[in-house]
PDB file of C-alpha atoms and ligand atoms in Angstrom:
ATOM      1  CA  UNK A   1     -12.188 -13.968  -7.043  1.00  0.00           C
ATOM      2  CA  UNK A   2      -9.129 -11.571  -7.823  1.00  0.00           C
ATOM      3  CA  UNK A   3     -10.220  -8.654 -10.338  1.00  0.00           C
ATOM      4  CA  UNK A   4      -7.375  -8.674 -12.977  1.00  0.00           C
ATOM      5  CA  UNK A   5      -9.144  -5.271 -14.067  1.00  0.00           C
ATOM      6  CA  UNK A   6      -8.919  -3.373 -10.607  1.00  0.00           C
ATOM      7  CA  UNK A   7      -6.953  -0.366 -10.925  1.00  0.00           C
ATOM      8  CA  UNK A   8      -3.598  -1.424  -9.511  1.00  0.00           C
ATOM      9  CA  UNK A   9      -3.322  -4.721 -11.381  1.00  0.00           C
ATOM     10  CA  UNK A  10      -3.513  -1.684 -14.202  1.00  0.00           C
ATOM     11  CA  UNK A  11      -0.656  -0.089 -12.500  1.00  0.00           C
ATOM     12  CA  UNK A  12       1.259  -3.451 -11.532  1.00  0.00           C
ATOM     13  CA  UNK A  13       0.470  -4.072 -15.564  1.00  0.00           C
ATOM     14  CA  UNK A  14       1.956  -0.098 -16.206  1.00  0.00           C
ATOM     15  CA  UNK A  15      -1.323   0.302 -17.973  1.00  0.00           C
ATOM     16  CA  UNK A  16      -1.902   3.584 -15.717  1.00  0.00           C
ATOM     17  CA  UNK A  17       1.232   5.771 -14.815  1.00  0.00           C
ATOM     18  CA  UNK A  18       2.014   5.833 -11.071  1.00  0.00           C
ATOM     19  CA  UNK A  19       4.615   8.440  -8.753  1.00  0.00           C
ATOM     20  CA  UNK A  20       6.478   5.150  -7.535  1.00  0.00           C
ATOM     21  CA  UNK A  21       8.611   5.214  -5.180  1.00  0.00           C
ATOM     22  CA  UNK A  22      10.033   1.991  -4.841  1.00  0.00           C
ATOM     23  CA  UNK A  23       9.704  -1.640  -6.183  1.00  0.00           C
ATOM     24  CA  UNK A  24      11.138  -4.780  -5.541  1.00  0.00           C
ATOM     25  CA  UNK A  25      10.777  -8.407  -6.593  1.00  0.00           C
ATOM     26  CA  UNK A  26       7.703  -8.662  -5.237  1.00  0.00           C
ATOM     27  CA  UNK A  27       5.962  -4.866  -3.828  1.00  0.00           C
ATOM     28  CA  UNK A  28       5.882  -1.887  -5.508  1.00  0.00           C
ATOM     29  CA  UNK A  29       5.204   1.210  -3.672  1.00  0.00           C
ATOM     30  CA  UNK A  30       3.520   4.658  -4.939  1.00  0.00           C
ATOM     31  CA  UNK A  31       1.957   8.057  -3.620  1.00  0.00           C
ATOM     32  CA  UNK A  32      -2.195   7.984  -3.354  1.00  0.00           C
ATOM     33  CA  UNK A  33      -3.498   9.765  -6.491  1.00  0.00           C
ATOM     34  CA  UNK A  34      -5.982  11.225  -3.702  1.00  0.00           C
ATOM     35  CA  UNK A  35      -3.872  11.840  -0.366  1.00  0.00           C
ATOM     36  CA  UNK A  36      -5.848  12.189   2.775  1.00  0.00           C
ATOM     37  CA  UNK A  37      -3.208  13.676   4.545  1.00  0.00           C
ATOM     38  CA  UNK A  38       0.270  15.818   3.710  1.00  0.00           C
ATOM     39  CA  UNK A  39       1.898  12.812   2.676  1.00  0.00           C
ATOM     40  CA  UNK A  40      -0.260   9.215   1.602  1.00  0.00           C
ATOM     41  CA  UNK A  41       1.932   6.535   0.031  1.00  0.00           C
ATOM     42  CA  UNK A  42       0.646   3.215  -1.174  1.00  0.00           C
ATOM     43  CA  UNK A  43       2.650  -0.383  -0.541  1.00  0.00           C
ATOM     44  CA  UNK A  44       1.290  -3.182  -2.819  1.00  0.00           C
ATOM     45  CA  UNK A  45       2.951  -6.707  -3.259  1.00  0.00           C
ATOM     46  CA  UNK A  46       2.445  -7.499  -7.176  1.00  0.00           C
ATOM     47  CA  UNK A  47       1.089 -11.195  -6.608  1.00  0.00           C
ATOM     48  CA  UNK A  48      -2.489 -11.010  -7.095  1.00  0.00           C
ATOM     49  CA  UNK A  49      -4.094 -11.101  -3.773  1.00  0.00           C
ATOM     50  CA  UNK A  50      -7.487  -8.888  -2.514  1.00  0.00           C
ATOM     51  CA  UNK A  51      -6.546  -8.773   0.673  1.00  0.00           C
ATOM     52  CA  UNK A  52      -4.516  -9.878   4.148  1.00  0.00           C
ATOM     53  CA  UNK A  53      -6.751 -13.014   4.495  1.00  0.00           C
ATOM     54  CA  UNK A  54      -5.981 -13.891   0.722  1.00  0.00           C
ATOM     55  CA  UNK A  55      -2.242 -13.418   1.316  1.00  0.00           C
ATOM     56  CA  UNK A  56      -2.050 -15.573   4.240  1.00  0.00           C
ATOM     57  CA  UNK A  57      -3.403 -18.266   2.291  1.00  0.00           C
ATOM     58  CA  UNK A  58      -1.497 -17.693  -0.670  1.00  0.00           C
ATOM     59  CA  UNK A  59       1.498 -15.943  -0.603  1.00  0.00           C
ATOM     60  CA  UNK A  60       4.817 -17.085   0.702  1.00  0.00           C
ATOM     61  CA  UNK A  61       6.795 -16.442   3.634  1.00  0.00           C
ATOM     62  CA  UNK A  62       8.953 -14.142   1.313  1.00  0.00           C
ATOM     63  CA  UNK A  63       6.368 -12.296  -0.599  1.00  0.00           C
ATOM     64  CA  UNK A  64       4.813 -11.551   3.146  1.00  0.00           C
ATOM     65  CA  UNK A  65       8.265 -10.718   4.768  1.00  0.00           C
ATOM     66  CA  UNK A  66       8.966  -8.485   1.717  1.00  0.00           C
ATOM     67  CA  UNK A  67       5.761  -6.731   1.893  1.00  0.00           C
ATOM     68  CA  UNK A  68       6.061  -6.168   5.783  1.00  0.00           C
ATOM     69  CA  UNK A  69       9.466  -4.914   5.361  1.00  0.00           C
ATOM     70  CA  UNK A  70       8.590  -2.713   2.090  1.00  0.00           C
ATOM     71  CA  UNK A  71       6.461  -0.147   4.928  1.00  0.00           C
ATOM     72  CA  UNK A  72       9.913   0.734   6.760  1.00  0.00           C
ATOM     73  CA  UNK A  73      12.311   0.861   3.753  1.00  0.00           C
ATOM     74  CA  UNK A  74       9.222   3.212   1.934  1.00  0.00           C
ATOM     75  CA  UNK A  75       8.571   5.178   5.184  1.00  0.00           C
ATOM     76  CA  UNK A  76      12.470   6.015   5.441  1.00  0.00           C
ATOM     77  CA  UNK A  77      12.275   7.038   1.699  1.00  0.00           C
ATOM     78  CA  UNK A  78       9.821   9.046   2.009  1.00  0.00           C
ATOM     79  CA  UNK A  79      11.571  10.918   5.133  1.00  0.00           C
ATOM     80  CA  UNK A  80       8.623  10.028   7.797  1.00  0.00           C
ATOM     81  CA  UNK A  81      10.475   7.506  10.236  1.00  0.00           C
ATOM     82  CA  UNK A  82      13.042   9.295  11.522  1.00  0.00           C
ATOM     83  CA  UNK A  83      11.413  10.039  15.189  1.00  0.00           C
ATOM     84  CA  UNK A  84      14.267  12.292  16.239  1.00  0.00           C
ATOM     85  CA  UNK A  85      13.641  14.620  13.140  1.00  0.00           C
ATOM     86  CA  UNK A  86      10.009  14.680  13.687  1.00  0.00           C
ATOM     87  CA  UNK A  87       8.988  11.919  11.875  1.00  0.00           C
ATOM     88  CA  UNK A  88       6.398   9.765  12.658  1.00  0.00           C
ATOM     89  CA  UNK A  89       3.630   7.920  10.238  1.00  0.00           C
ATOM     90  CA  UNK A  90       0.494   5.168  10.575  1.00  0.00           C
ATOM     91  CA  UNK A  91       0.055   2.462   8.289  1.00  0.00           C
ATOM     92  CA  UNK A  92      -2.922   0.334   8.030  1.00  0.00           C
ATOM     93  CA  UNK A  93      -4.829  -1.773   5.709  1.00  0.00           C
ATOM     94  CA  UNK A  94      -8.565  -1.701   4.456  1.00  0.00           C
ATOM     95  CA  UNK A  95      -9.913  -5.488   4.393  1.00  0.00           C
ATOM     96  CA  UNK A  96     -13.592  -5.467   2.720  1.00  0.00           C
ATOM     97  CA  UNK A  97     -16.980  -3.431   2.805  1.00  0.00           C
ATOM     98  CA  UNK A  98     -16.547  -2.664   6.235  1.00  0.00           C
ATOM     99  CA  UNK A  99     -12.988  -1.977   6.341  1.00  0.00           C
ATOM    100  CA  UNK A 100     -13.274   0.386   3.770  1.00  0.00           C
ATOM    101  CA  UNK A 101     -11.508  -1.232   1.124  1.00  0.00           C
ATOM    102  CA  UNK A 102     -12.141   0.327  -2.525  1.00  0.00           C
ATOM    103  CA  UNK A 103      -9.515  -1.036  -4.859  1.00  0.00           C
ATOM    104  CA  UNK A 104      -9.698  -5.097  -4.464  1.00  0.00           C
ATOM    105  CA  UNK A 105      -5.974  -5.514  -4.302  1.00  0.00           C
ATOM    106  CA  UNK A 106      -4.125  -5.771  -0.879  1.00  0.00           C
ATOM    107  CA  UNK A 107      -2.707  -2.551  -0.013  1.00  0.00           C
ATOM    108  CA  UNK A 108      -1.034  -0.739   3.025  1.00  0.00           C
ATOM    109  CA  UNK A 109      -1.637   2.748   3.310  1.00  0.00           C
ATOM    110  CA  UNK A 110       0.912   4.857   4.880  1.00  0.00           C
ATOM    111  CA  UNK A 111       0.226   8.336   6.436  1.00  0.00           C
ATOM    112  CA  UNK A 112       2.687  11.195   7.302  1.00  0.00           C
ATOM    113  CA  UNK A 113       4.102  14.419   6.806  1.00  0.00           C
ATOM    114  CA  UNK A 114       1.639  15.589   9.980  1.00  0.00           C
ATOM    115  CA  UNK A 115       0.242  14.625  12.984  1.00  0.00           C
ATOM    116  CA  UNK A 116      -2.330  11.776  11.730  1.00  0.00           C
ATOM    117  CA  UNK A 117      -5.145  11.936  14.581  1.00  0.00           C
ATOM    118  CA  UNK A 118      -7.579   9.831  15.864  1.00  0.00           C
ATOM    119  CA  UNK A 119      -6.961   6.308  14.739  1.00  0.00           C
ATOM    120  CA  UNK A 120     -10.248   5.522  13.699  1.00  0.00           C
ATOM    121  CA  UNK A 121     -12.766   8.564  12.743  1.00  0.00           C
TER     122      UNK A 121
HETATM  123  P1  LIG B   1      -8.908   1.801  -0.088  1.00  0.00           P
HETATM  124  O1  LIG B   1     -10.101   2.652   0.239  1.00  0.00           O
HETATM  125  O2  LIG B   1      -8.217   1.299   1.170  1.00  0.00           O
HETATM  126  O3  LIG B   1      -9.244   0.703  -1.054  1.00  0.00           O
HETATM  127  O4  LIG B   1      -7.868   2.766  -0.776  1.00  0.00           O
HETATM  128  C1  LIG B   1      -7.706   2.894  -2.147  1.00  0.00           C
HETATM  129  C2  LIG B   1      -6.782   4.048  -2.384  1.00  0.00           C
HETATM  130  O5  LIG B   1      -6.321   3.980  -3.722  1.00  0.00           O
HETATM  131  C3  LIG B   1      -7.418   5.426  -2.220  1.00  0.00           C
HETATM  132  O6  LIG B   1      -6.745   6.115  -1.168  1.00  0.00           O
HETATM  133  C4  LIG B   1      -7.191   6.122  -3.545  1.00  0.00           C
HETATM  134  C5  LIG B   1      -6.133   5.284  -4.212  1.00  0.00           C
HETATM  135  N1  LIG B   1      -6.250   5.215  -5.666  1.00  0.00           N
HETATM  136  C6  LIG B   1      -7.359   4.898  -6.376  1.00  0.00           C
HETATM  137  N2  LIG B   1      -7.102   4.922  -7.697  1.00  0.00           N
HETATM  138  C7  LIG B   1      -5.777   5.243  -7.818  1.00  0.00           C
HETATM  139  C8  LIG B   1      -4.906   5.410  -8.926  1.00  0.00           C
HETATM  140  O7  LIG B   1      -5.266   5.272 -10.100  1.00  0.00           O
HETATM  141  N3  LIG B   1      -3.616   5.754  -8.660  1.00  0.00           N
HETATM  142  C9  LIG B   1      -3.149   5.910  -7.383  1.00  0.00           C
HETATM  143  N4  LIG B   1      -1.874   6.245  -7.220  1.00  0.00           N
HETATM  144  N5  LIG B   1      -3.941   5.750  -6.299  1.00  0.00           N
HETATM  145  C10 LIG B   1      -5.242   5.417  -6.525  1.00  0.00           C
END
């Protein structure tokens, strides 16, 4: 069941202040409070859902396409997707204990700013 007190239904809720960095109908996006590399921005759509599974069953087509399409406009932003300047990013998604996931709300990370590494550590 969907946590209405995890931290970013808080900051969905503007409980808890946030660096956004862009929002639409349906996603906001905002830097990491605790980056793990030079740049770490967060996509999030604002329907309630923990996680990809959860969204596939309950969001719509438009909500999804939004969300997918939020990563590019955010990584363009941010100035991390131009590959002839340098540019360059990862973005990936925690799903669950093993996966990682912390904060029970469906989230893409999205690295940059520096050469990310190994893809899984
Ligand atoms: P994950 O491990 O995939 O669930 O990632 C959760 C991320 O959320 C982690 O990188 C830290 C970030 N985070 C946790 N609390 C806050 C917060 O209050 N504000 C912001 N901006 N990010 C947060």
């Amino acid at each position: 069941m969907y946590d209405k007190n995890n931290i970013f239904a808080k900051i969905l809720r503007g409980e808890i202040p946030c660096k956004k960095i862009y929002e639409s109908a349906n996603v906001l996006a905002f830097y990491d409070v605790n980056p793990q590399k030079k740049i770490h921005a967060l996509v999030i759509p604002k329907g309630e859902y923990m996680d990809l599974d959860d969204l596939n069953s309950k969001a719509s087509a438009e909500e999804m396409v939004e969300l997918i399409k939020a990563i590019t406009i955010v990584a363009k932003k941010i100035g991390i997707s131009d590959l002839v300047k340098g540019g360059g990013y990862r973005a990936l998604v925690n799903v669950g204990e093993n996966g990682g996931q912390e904060v029970p709300h469906l989230h893409f990370h999205i690295f940059g700013g520096e050469k990310i590494g190994k893809m899984v550590s």
